[in-house]
mmCIF file of C-alpha atoms and ligand atoms in Angstrom:
data_model
loop_
_atom_site.group_PDB
_atom_site.id
_atom_site.type_symbol
_atom_site.label_atom_id
_atom_site.label_comp_id
_atom_site.label_asym_id
_atom_site.label_seq_id
_atom_site.Cartn_x
_atom_site.Cartn_y
_atom_site.Cartn_z
ATOM 1 C CA MET S 1 63.588 -145.965 -9.957
ATOM 2 C CA ARG S 2 63.922 -149.218 -11.865
ATOM 3 C CA LYS S 3 66.882 -149.811 -14.174
ATOM 4 C CA GLY S 4 66.483 -150.712 -17.841
ATOM 5 C CA LEU S 5 66.628 -154.326 -18.932
ATOM 6 C CA SER S 6 66.272 -156.134 -22.242
ATOM 7 C CA LEU S 7 65.101 -159.723 -22.592
ATOM 8 C CA TYR S 8 66.274 -162.220 -25.171
ATOM 9 C CA ILE S 9 64.049 -165.317 -25.414
ATOM 10 C CA HIS S 10 65.523 -168.266 -27.295
ATOM 11 C CA ILE S 11 63.326 -170.674 -29.272
ATOM 12 C CA PRO S 12 65.651 -173.519 -30.307
ATOM 13 C CA PHE S 13 63.509 -175.158 -32.998
ATOM 14 C CA CYS S 14 63.465 -175.087 -36.783
ATOM 15 C CA ASN S 15 61.516 -177.028 -39.395
ATOM 16 C CA SER S 16 64.805 -178.146 -40.961
ATOM 17 C CA LYS S 17 68.511 -177.349 -40.577
ATOM 18 C CA CYS S 18 70.216 -174.941 -42.997
ATOM 19 C CA ALA S 19 73.557 -176.037 -44.449
ATOM 20 C CA TYR S 20 75.537 -173.237 -42.784
ATOM 21 C CA CYS S 21 73.775 -173.213 -39.407
ATOM 22 C CA SER S 22 75.680 -173.564 -36.156
ATOM 23 C CA PHE S 23 73.020 -171.973 -33.947
ATOM 24 C CA THR S 24 71.448 -173.880 -31.091
ATOM 25 C CA SER S 25 68.399 -175.152 -32.927
ATOM 26 C CA PHE S 26 66.833 -178.560 -33.490
ATOM 27 C CA VAL S 27 64.197 -180.204 -35.618
ATOM 28 C CA SER S 28 61.932 -181.591 -32.869
ATOM 29 C CA SER S 29 58.473 -183.001 -32.316
ATOM 30 C CA ASP S 30 55.583 -180.885 -31.005
ATOM 31 C CA GLU S 31 55.788 -182.889 -27.770
ATOM 32 C CA ILE S 32 59.365 -181.691 -27.112
ATOM 33 C CA LYS S 33 58.452 -178.158 -28.119
ATOM 34 C CA LEU S 34 55.585 -178.121 -25.603
ATOM 35 C CA LYS S 35 57.837 -179.454 -22.839
ATOM 36 C CA TYR S 36 60.358 -176.755 -23.674
ATOM 37 C CA ILE S 37 57.707 -174.042 -23.499
ATOM 38 C CA GLU S 38 56.672 -175.256 -20.031
ATOM 39 C CA ALA S 39 60.326 -175.185 -18.892
ATOM 40 C CA LEU S 40 60.833 -171.736 -20.420
ATOM 41 C CA LYS S 41 57.752 -170.421 -18.631
ATOM 42 C CA LYS S 42 59.207 -171.695 -15.356
ATOM 43 C CA GLU S 43 62.472 -169.909 -16.071
ATOM 44 C CA ILE S 44 60.587 -166.689 -16.875
ATOM 45 C CA ALA S 45 58.730 -166.918 -13.549
ATOM 46 C CA LEU S 46 61.945 -167.602 -11.611
ATOM 47 C CA ARG S 47 63.850 -164.783 -13.278
ATOM 48 C CA GLY S 48 60.888 -162.431 -12.909
ATOM 49 C CA LYS S 49 60.941 -162.943 -9.129
ATOM 50 C CA GLU S 50 64.626 -162.058 -9.132
ATOM 51 C CA PHE S 51 64.523 -159.043 -11.452
ATOM 52 C CA SER S 52 61.120 -157.356 -11.448
ATOM 53 C CA ALA S 53 61.682 -155.313 -8.281
ATOM 54 C CA LYS S 54 64.748 -153.597 -9.710
ATOM 55 C CA TYR S 55 64.353 -153.648 -13.487
ATOM 56 C CA GLU S 56 61.899 -152.499 -16.116
ATOM 57 C CA VAL S 57 61.970 -154.196 -19.518
ATOM 58 C CA SER S 58 62.430 -151.856 -22.479
ATOM 59 C CA THR S 59 63.039 -154.326 -25.332
ATOM 60 C CA ILE S 60 62.295 -158.006 -25.923
ATOM 61 C CA TYR S 61 63.713 -160.130 -28.734
ATOM 62 C CA ILE S 62 62.259 -163.555 -29.438
ATOM 63 C CA GLY S 63 64.911 -165.282 -31.533
ATOM 64 C CA GLY S 64 66.090 -168.699 -32.493
ATOM 65 C CA GLY S 65 65.864 -171.024 -34.138
ATOM 66 C CA THR S 66 62.591 -170.153 -35.743
ATOM 67 C CA PRO S 67 60.047 -168.827 -33.224
ATOM 68 C CA SER S 68 57.351 -168.857 -35.924
ATOM 69 C CA CYS S 69 57.560 -172.667 -36.142
ATOM 70 C CA LEU S 70 56.140 -173.142 -32.631
ATOM 71 C CA PRO S 71 52.646 -174.620 -32.279
ATOM 72 C CA PRO S 72 49.722 -172.140 -32.115
ATOM 73 C CA SER S 73 49.418 -170.090 -28.914
ATOM 74 C CA ALA S 74 52.962 -170.890 -27.722
ATOM 75 C CA ILE S 75 54.238 -167.323 -28.218
ATOM 76 C CA LYS S 76 51.089 -165.983 -26.575
ATOM 77 C CA GLN S 77 51.706 -168.200 -23.523
ATOM 78 C CA ILE S 78 55.372 -167.196 -23.317
ATOM 79 C CA MET S 79 54.574 -163.490 -23.521
ATOM 80 C CA GLN S 80 51.761 -163.816 -20.964
ATOM 81 C CA GLU S 81 54.309 -165.301 -18.594
ATOM 82 C CA VAL S 82 56.656 -162.383 -19.277
ATOM 83 C CA TYR S 83 53.917 -159.803 -18.561
ATOM 84 C CA LYS S 84 52.924 -161.687 -15.411
ATOM 85 C CA ASN S 85 56.445 -161.724 -14.012
ATOM 86 C CA PHE S 86 58.253 -158.625 -15.340
ATOM 87 C CA ILE S 87 57.439 -154.932 -15.535
ATOM 88 C CA VAL S 88 57.403 -154.187 -19.274
ATOM 89 C CA GLU S 89 57.412 -150.594 -20.550
ATOM 90 C CA ASN S 90 54.250 -149.613 -22.452
ATOM 91 C CA ASN S 91 56.135 -148.778 -25.632
ATOM 92 C CA ALA S 92 58.688 -151.596 -25.396
ATOM 93 C CA GLU S 93 60.135 -152.762 -28.718
ATOM 94 C CA ILE S 94 59.162 -156.429 -29.081
ATOM 95 C CA THR S 95 60.721 -158.270 -32.018
ATOM 96 C CA ILE S 96 60.151 -161.786 -33.268
ATOM 97 C CA GLU S 97 62.260 -163.670 -35.807
ATOM 98 C CA VAL S 98 60.243 -165.454 -38.464
ATOM 99 C CA ASN S 99 60.942 -167.568 -41.501
ATOM 100 C CA PRO S 100 58.961 -166.690 -44.622
ATOM 101 C CA ASN S 101 57.272 -170.065 -44.949
ATOM 102 C CA SER S 102 56.269 -170.559 -41.332
ATOM 103 C CA LEU S 103 54.263 -167.371 -40.882
ATOM 104 C CA THR S 104 50.495 -167.358 -41.351
ATOM 105 C CA LYS S 105 47.819 -164.673 -40.900
ATOM 106 C CA GLU S 106 46.677 -166.440 -37.735
ATOM 107 C CA LYS S 107 50.212 -166.412 -36.314
ATOM 108 C CA ILE S 108 50.628 -162.714 -37.105
ATOM 109 C CA ASP S 109 47.425 -162.016 -35.160
ATOM 110 C CA GLU S 110 48.657 -164.163 -32.263
ATOM 111 C CA PHE S 111 52.036 -162.389 -32.168
ATOM 112 C CA MET S 112 50.482 -158.912 -32.451
ATOM 113 C CA PHE S 113 48.062 -159.590 -29.617
ATOM 114 C CA ALA S 114 51.012 -160.862 -27.578
ATOM 115 C CA GLY S 115 52.583 -157.401 -28.001
ATOM 116 C CA VAL S 116 55.019 -158.083 -30.864
ATOM 117 C CA ASN S 117 55.549 -154.878 -32.854
ATOM 118 C CA ARG S 118 58.617 -155.679 -34.965
ATOM 119 C CA PHE S 119 59.234 -158.633 -37.313
ATOM 120 C CA SER S 120 62.651 -159.820 -38.459
ATOM 121 C CA ILE S 121 62.438 -162.066 -41.524
ATOM 122 C CA GLY S 122 65.182 -164.426 -42.719
ATOM 123 C CA LEU S 123 65.237 -163.721 -46.446
ATOM 124 C CA GLN S 124 68.997 -164.360 -46.933
ATOM 125 C CA CYS S 125 68.975 -164.078 -50.740
ATOM 126 C CA ALA S 126 66.470 -163.342 -53.521
ATOM 127 C CA SER S 127 67.605 -166.300 -55.627
ATOM 128 C CA ASN S 128 65.702 -169.571 -55.287
ATOM 129 C CA SER S 129 68.709 -171.514 -56.466
ATOM 130 C CA ILE S 130 70.983 -170.007 -53.765
ATOM 131 C CA LEU S 131 68.265 -170.466 -51.140
ATOM 132 C CA HIS S 132 68.057 -174.129 -52.150
ATOM 133 C CA SER S 133 71.842 -174.541 -51.825
ATOM 134 C CA MET S 134 71.694 -172.921 -48.371
ATOM 135 C CA GLY S 135 69.186 -175.578 -47.321
ATOM 136 C CA ARG S 136 66.529 -172.928 -46.771
ATOM 137 C CA THR S 137 63.035 -174.295 -47.189
ATOM 138 C CA HIS S 138 61.419 -171.066 -48.366
ATOM 139 C CA LYS S 139 61.317 -169.479 -51.790
ATOM 140 C CA VAL S 140 61.542 -165.819 -52.732
ATOM 141 C CA GLU S 141 57.774 -165.847 -53.387
ATOM 142 C CA ASP S 142 57.179 -166.917 -49.746
ATOM 143 C CA PHE S 143 59.118 -163.891 -48.553
ATOM 144 C CA ILE S 144 57.036 -161.542 -50.700
ATOM 145 C CA LYS S 145 53.838 -163.155 -49.443
ATOM 146 C CA CYS S 146 55.058 -162.898 -45.844
ATOM 147 C CA VAL S 147 55.855 -159.159 -46.164
ATOM 148 C CA ASN S 148 52.506 -158.477 -47.841
ATOM 149 C CA MET S 149 50.648 -160.336 -45.065
ATOM 150 C CA LEU S 150 52.433 -158.198 -42.437
ATOM 151 C CA LYS S 151 51.648 -154.995 -44.327
ATOM 152 C CA ASP S 152 47.995 -156.000 -44.692
ATOM 153 C CA LYS S 153 47.911 -156.215 -40.897
ATOM 154 C CA GLY S 154 49.349 -152.687 -40.655
ATOM 155 C CA ILE S 155 52.862 -153.774 -39.642
ATOM 156 C CA SER S 156 55.672 -151.768 -41.216
ATOM 157 C CA ASN S 157 58.475 -152.205 -38.661
ATOM 158 C CA ILE S 158 60.099 -155.075 -40.563
ATOM 159 C CA SER S 159 63.714 -156.182 -40.894
ATOM 160 C CA ALA S 160 65.209 -158.557 -43.465
ATOM 161 C CA ASP S 161 68.362 -160.654 -43.001
ATOM 162 C CA VAL S 162 70.701 -161.048 -45.959
ATOM 163 C CA ILE S 163 73.768 -163.297 -46.198
ATOM 164 C CA LEU S 164 76.807 -162.107 -48.149
ATOM 165 C CA GLY S 165 79.608 -164.309 -49.447
ATOM 166 C CA TYR S 166 77.689 -167.597 -49.797
ATOM 167 C CA PRO S 167 79.148 -170.049 -52.349
ATOM 168 C CA ARG S 168 77.910 -169.168 -55.875
ATOM 169 C CA GLU S 169 76.209 -166.001 -54.612
ATOM 170 C CA THR S 170 77.131 -163.220 -57.037
ATOM 171 C CA LEU S 171 76.975 -159.445 -56.985
ATOM 172 C CA ALA S 172 73.962 -159.759 -59.306
ATOM 173 C CA ASP S 173 72.222 -161.897 -56.657
ATOM 174 C CA ILE S 174 72.928 -159.255 -54.007
ATOM 175 C CA SER S 175 71.658 -156.567 -56.361
ATOM 176 C CA ALA S 176 68.432 -158.542 -56.968
ATOM 177 C CA THR S 177 68.059 -159.063 -53.203
ATOM 178 C CA LEU S 178 68.296 -155.332 -52.525
ATOM 179 C CA ASP S 179 65.968 -154.581 -55.469
ATOM 180 C CA LEU S 180 63.345 -156.752 -53.825
ATOM 181 C CA ILE S 181 63.856 -155.318 -50.333
ATOM 182 C CA LEU S 182 63.676 -151.751 -51.604
ATOM 183 C CA LYS S 183 60.634 -152.491 -53.758
ATOM 184 C CA LEU S 184 58.851 -153.918 -50.709
ATOM 185 C CA ASP S 185 59.950 -150.847 -48.699
ATOM 186 C CA ILE S 186 61.455 -152.829 -45.826
ATOM 187 C CA PRO S 187 62.968 -150.252 -43.474
ATOM 188 C CA HIS S 188 65.672 -152.341 -41.735
ATOM 189 C CA ILE S 189 68.275 -154.680 -43.186
ATOM 190 C CA SER S 190 70.916 -156.822 -41.501
ATOM 191 C CA THR S 191 73.662 -158.077 -43.793
ATOM 192 C CA TYR S 192 75.765 -160.930 -42.474
ATOM 193 C CA MET S 193 79.025 -162.052 -44.012
ATOM 194 C CA LEU S 194 78.998 -165.829 -44.066
ATOM 195 C CA SER S 195 81.155 -167.438 -41.446
ATOM 196 C CA VAL S 196 81.739 -171.150 -42.016
ATOM 197 C CA GLU S 197 81.549 -173.097 -38.766
ATOM 198 C CA ASP S 198 83.193 -176.484 -38.306
ATOM 199 C CA GLY S 199 80.880 -179.472 -38.407
ATOM 200 C CA THR S 200 78.164 -177.829 -40.486
ATOM 201 C CA PRO S 201 77.129 -179.489 -43.772
ATOM 202 C CA LEU S 202 78.528 -176.455 -45.587
ATOM 203 C CA SER S 203 81.980 -176.850 -44.025
ATOM 204 C CA ILE S 204 81.944 -180.534 -45.035
ATOM 205 C CA GLN S 205 80.991 -179.607 -48.628
ATOM 206 C CA ILE S 206 83.845 -177.088 -48.707
ATOM 207 C CA ASN S 207 86.362 -179.544 -47.239
ATOM 208 C CA ASN S 208 85.265 -182.152 -49.805
ATOM 209 C CA LYS S 209 85.670 -179.575 -52.584
ATOM 210 C CA GLN S 210 81.999 -179.926 -53.556
ATOM 211 C CA THR S 211 81.674 -176.163 -53.332
ATOM 212 C CA LYS S 212 83.915 -173.203 -52.603
ATOM 213 C CA LEU S 213 83.699 -169.817 -51.006
ATOM 214 C CA PRO S 214 83.928 -166.652 -53.093
ATOM 215 C CA ASP S 215 87.262 -164.838 -52.732
ATOM 216 C CA GLU S 216 87.639 -162.024 -50.215
ATOM 217 C CA GLU S 217 87.634 -159.338 -52.890
ATOM 218 C CA SER S 218 84.206 -160.456 -54.188
ATOM 219 C CA VAL S 219 82.738 -160.431 -50.684
ATOM 220 C CA ILE S 220 84.105 -156.938 -50.057
ATOM 221 C CA LYS S 221 82.512 -155.822 -53.329
ATOM 222 C CA GLN S 222 79.178 -157.268 -52.202
ATOM 223 C CA TYR S 223 79.399 -155.417 -48.893
ATOM 224 C CA THR S 224 80.486 -152.073 -50.379
ATOM 225 C CA TYR S 225 77.702 -152.417 -52.947
ATOM 226 C CA CYS S 226 75.176 -152.809 -50.090
ATOM 227 C CA VAL S 227 76.613 -149.778 -48.285
ATOM 228 C CA SER S 228 76.383 -147.461 -51.291
ATOM 229 C CA ARG S 229 73.064 -148.767 -52.629
ATOM 230 C CA LEU S 230 71.360 -148.562 -49.242
ATOM 231 C CA SER S 231 72.839 -145.156 -48.480
ATOM 232 C CA GLU S 232 71.457 -143.835 -51.812
ATOM 233 C CA ALA S 233 68.083 -145.273 -50.841
ATOM 234 C CA GLY S 234 68.055 -143.335 -47.543
ATOM 235 C CA TYR S 235 69.211 -146.030 -45.113
ATOM 236 C CA GLU S 236 71.734 -145.234 -42.395
ATOM 237 C CA ARG S 237 74.441 -147.804 -41.681
ATOM 238 C CA TYR S 238 74.260 -147.495 -37.915
ATOM 239 C CA GLU S 239 76.377 -150.574 -37.245
ATOM 240 C CA VAL S 240 78.783 -152.448 -39.487
ATOM 241 C CA SER S 241 76.083 -154.943 -40.595
ATOM 242 C CA ASN S 242 72.866 -153.034 -39.906
ATOM 243 C CA PHE S 243 71.048 -150.449 -42.009
ATOM 244 C CA ALA S 244 67.872 -148.581 -41.125
ATOM 245 C CA LYS S 245 65.561 -145.881 -42.388
ATOM 246 C CA PRO S 246 65.343 -142.863 -40.014
ATOM 247 C CA GLY S 247 63.784 -143.717 -36.656
ATOM 248 C CA LEU S 248 63.795 -147.474 -37.271
ATOM 249 C CA LYS S 249 67.100 -148.696 -35.841
ATOM 250 C CA SER S 250 66.708 -151.809 -33.724
ATOM 251 C CA LYS S 251 66.627 -150.668 -30.087
ATOM 252 C CA HIS S 252 67.353 -154.190 -28.913
ATOM 253 C CA ASN S 253 70.527 -154.605 -30.994
ATOM 254 C CA GLN S 254 71.835 -151.313 -29.666
ATOM 255 C CA VAL S 255 71.580 -152.671 -26.126
ATOM 256 C CA TYR S 256 74.209 -155.321 -27.012
ATOM 257 C CA TRP S 257 76.601 -152.831 -28.584
ATOM 258 C CA LYS S 258 76.220 -150.317 -25.766
ATOM 259 C CA ARG S 259 76.740 -153.030 -23.149
ATOM 260 C CA TRP S 260 73.478 -152.308 -21.379
ATOM 261 C CA ASN S 261 71.805 -154.955 -19.233
ATOM 262 C CA TYR S 262 70.168 -157.891 -20.942
ATOM 263 C CA LEU S 263 68.818 -161.156 -19.646
ATOM 264 C CA GLY S 264 68.748 -164.261 -21.822
ATOM 265 C CA LEU S 265 65.922 -166.744 -21.228
ATOM 266 C CA GLY S 266 65.828 -170.224 -22.690
ATOM 267 C CA LEU S 267 68.280 -172.764 -23.981
ATOM 268 C CA SER S 268 71.853 -171.454 -24.358
ATOM 269 C CA ALA S 269 70.674 -167.870 -23.849
ATOM 270 C CA HIS S 270 73.385 -165.408 -22.799
ATOM 271 C CA SER S 271 73.026 -162.572 -20.304
ATOM 272 C CA PHE S 272 75.015 -159.493 -19.390
ATOM 273 C CA LEU S 273 74.450 -157.626 -16.156
ATOM 274 C CA LYS S 274 76.778 -154.951 -14.851
ATOM 275 C CA HIS S 275 80.163 -156.665 -15.011
ATOM 276 C CA GLU S 276 78.985 -160.240 -15.330
ATOM 277 C CA ARG S 277 78.273 -162.493 -18.293
ATOM 278 C CA PHE S 278 76.438 -165.784 -17.852
ATOM 279 C CA SER S 279 74.684 -168.331 -20.034
ATOM 280 C CA ASN S 280 72.227 -171.196 -19.759
ATOM 281 C CA THR S 281 73.043 -174.755 -20.690
ATOM 282 C CA SER S 282 72.790 -175.616 -24.380
ATOM 283 C CA ASP S 283 71.738 -179.214 -23.621
ATOM 284 C CA LEU S 284 68.008 -179.356 -24.453
ATOM 285 C CA PRO S 285 67.017 -182.424 -22.353
ATOM 286 C CA ALA S 286 69.077 -181.094 -19.426
ATOM 287 C CA TYR S 287 67.436 -177.651 -19.694
ATOM 288 C CA ILE S 288 63.939 -179.161 -19.586
ATOM 289 C CA ALA S 289 64.752 -181.685 -16.843
ATOM 290 C CA TYR S 290 66.490 -179.133 -14.604
ATOM 291 C CA LEU S 291 63.569 -176.741 -14.635
ATOM 292 C CA GLU S 292 61.009 -179.551 -14.380
ATOM 293 C CA THR S 293 62.582 -181.344 -11.440
ATOM 294 C CA LYS S 294 64.654 -178.752 -9.604
ATOM 295 C CA ASN S 295 62.757 -175.572 -10.492
ATOM 296 C CA LYS S 296 66.067 -173.773 -10.875
ATOM 297 C CA VAL S 297 67.631 -171.905 -13.798
ATOM 298 C CA PRO S 298 70.250 -174.145 -15.475
ATOM 299 C CA VAL S 299 73.102 -171.626 -15.731
ATOM 300 C CA SER S 300 76.141 -173.391 -17.133
ATOM 301 C CA GLU S 301 78.711 -170.604 -17.261
ATOM 302 C CA ALA S 302 79.162 -167.375 -15.369
ATOM 303 C CA LYS S 303 82.048 -164.987 -15.416
ATOM 304 C CA ILE S 304 82.818 -161.639 -13.800
ATOM 305 C CA LEU S 305 84.779 -159.715 -16.410
ATOM 306 C CA THR S 306 88.194 -158.340 -15.555
ATOM 307 C CA GLN S 307 88.727 -154.650 -16.231
ATOM 308 C CA GLN S 308 90.922 -155.537 -19.211
ATOM 309 C CA GLU S 309 88.135 -157.710 -20.669
ATOM 310 C CA GLU S 310 85.651 -154.871 -20.173
ATOM 311 C CA LYS S 311 87.941 -152.449 -21.973
ATOM 312 C CA GLU S 312 88.326 -154.873 -24.871
ATOM 313 C CA GLU S 313 84.559 -155.313 -25.139
ATOM 314 C CA TRP S 314 84.065 -151.551 -25.097
ATOM 315 C CA VAL S 315 86.420 -150.986 -27.996
ATOM 316 C CA MET S 316 85.144 -153.978 -29.958
ATOM 317 C CA LEU S 317 81.437 -153.199 -29.598
ATOM 318 C CA MET S 318 81.519 -149.386 -29.787
ATOM 319 C CA LEU S 319 83.666 -149.273 -32.915
ATOM 320 C CA ARG S 320 81.147 -151.475 -34.743
ATOM 321 C CA ARG S 321 78.687 -148.561 -34.564
ATOM 322 C CA SER S 322 78.755 -145.622 -36.989
ATOM 323 C CA GLU S 323 78.468 -143.396 -33.918
ATOM 324 C CA GLY S 324 81.841 -144.785 -32.886
ATOM 325 C CA LEU S 325 83.506 -144.875 -29.500
ATOM 326 C CA ASP S 326 82.799 -142.045 -27.088
ATOM 327 C CA THR S 327 86.296 -141.394 -25.724
ATOM 328 C CA GLU S 328 85.018 -139.250 -22.830
ATOM 329 C CA ALA S 329 82.622 -141.971 -21.699
ATOM 330 C CA TYR S 330 85.484 -144.483 -21.947
ATOM 331 C CA ASN S 331 87.748 -142.226 -19.851
ATOM 332 C CA ALA S 332 85.050 -141.850 -17.203
ATOM 333 C CA GLU S 333 84.307 -145.592 -17.125
ATOM 334 C CA PHE S 334 87.899 -146.778 -16.857
ATOM 335 C CA ASN S 335 89.693 -143.756 -15.434
ATOM 336 C CA GLU S 336 92.077 -143.926 -18.369
ATOM 337 C CA ASN S 337 92.632 -141.465 -21.210
ATOM 338 C CA PHE S 338 91.710 -143.418 -24.367
ATOM 339 C CA LEU S 339 93.372 -141.016 -26.801
ATOM 340 C CA ALA S 340 96.555 -140.487 -24.779
ATOM 341 C CA THR S 341 97.174 -144.186 -24.082
ATOM 342 C CA ARG S 342 96.869 -145.109 -27.781
ATOM 343 C CA LYS S 343 98.237 -141.940 -29.354
ATOM 344 C CA GLU S 344 100.720 -143.494 -31.798
ATOM 345 C CA ARG S 345 98.417 -146.277 -32.994
ATOM 346 C CA LEU S 346 95.447 -143.929 -33.403
ATOM 347 C CA PHE S 347 97.571 -141.420 -35.282
ATOM 348 C CA THR S 348 98.665 -144.097 -37.774
ATOM 349 C CA LEU S 349 95.106 -145.428 -38.233
ATOM 350 C CA ILE S 350 93.741 -141.893 -38.744
ATOM 351 C CA LYS S 351 96.594 -140.910 -41.091
ATOM 352 C CA ASN S 352 95.932 -144.033 -43.195
ATOM 353 C CA GLY S 353 92.215 -143.277 -43.459
ATOM 354 C CA PHE S 354 90.834 -146.115 -41.296
ATOM 355 C CA LEU S 355 89.528 -143.971 -38.443
ATOM 356 C CA VAL S 356 88.468 -140.376 -37.851
ATOM 357 C CA LEU S 357 88.284 -138.358 -34.654
ATOM 358 C CA ASP S 358 85.112 -136.270 -34.496
ATOM 359 C CA THR S 359 86.403 -133.286 -32.537
ATOM 360 C CA GLN S 360 82.874 -131.963 -31.868
ATOM 361 C CA THR S 361 81.822 -135.090 -29.978
ATOM 362 C CA ASN S 362 85.203 -136.668 -29.181
ATOM 363 C CA HIS S 363 84.078 -139.908 -30.785
ATOM 364 C CA ILE S 364 86.515 -142.147 -32.669
ATOM 365 C CA LYS S 365 84.752 -143.606 -35.713
ATOM 366 C CA ALA S 366 85.619 -146.124 -38.395
ATOM 367 C CA THR S 367 85.610 -144.786 -41.959
ATOM 368 C CA ASP S 368 84.174 -146.758 -44.903
ATOM 369 C CA LYS S 369 87.672 -148.127 -45.459
ATOM 370 C CA GLY S 370 87.994 -148.882 -41.736
ATOM 371 C CA PHE S 371 84.736 -150.853 -41.621
ATOM 372 C CA LEU S 372 86.228 -153.291 -44.137
ATOM 373 C CA VAL S 373 89.057 -154.214 -41.766
ATOM 374 C CA LEU S 374 87.364 -153.531 -38.474
ATOM 375 C CA ASN S 375 88.642 -156.622 -36.696
ATOM 376 C CA LYS S 376 92.244 -155.706 -37.499
ATOM 377 C CA ILE S 377 91.712 -152.145 -36.240
ATOM 378 C CA ILE S 378 90.141 -153.414 -33.021
ATOM 379 C CA GLU S 379 93.100 -155.777 -32.479
ATOM 380 C CA GLN S 380 95.422 -152.775 -32.594
ATOM 381 C CA LEU S 381 93.431 -150.763 -30.079
ATOM 382 C CA VAL S 382 92.690 -153.285 -27.338
HETATM 383 S S1 SF4 U 1 66.484 -171.033 -39.860
HETATM 384 FE FE1 SF4 U 1 68.206 -170.039 -38.807
HETATM 385 S S2 SF4 U 1 68.419 -171.156 -36.872
HETATM 386 FE FE2 SF4 U 1 67.120 -172.409 -38.232
HETATM 387 S S3 SF4 U 1 68.518 -173.836 -39.197
HETATM 388 FE FE3 SF4 U 1 68.334 -172.066 -40.583
HETATM 389 S S4 SF4 U 1 69.992 -170.687 -39.971
HETATM 390 FE FE4 SF4 U 1 69.737 -172.182 -38.326
#
């Protein structure tokens, strides 16, 4: 029987660069994009030869960058190459990331016929003035139009990304953002707390005192507001940043948190298989040239995790989920009693209301209070 595998396909192009962005993405010509697609197709074929005998693909995520900014038929070609070289489950979840102003009816048709059945839209905020300061090129009206186009095509499995803690973004902005999302009946929401990365235009603006970040207390208020508002509206917070209506959690995201196998294809894409993590080069010309001339996958880093690293990942990823960390599964995986080896620390965290032990399932879970300081809790348990 074949094992399960998820694919992440990276499209490293955007129509412009957002002020806060540190992702591997470039504003490039169609010529470069087409060369990249040819290289990516070669990588898909090479990896397919290696993996298709043993693995069956259950989820695919086409992310970026902005996959919807590729020239017409590019996604169709990429997915055809996937189907040609991998065994893909009939009901596989196939997600594509799109930006509100680069999606058209024709592109939706192309993506649907390529098998895409889930759309993740970068809304970020329902304030045109904040969107402008973020360097986003879309307006709130574009987002509404984009969602309506998807619904007209019968697509309801939609996710919206929202950024919390952006300079000048207020609780009223977050409230308006959720009003819009709820009004449009979008069943999945990912909320990301802004992290300022060195070298981005935003970090330069902050260093030059042209703008400033909201204080921690305001950001916590924004997050707790999202948690209570979305819970009232029937969404489950199934991971610290992710909320879904029943039956519509992202299967692909859960693969990352559960440490199941995934294979990254494309520039800078990361993979995890068994005990190994590896990633492709993030140098675009080198990626294209390597596949073009050597017909080999340009892996730049590979690492077999030590048992200590695996334990740390377990704790870090499992505690992010509302389901929490399955202590019995941990014990079986590492031949170590999770509760006994951390008795004192767990007792203190439980006594202070940061964690709970579900005695029915033997899962350790973060409480609402715990989710606010999750990184500090994880530090104490690894
Ligand atoms: S759309 Fe996303 S990947 Fe592209 S520049 Fe903006 S934040 Fe970065």
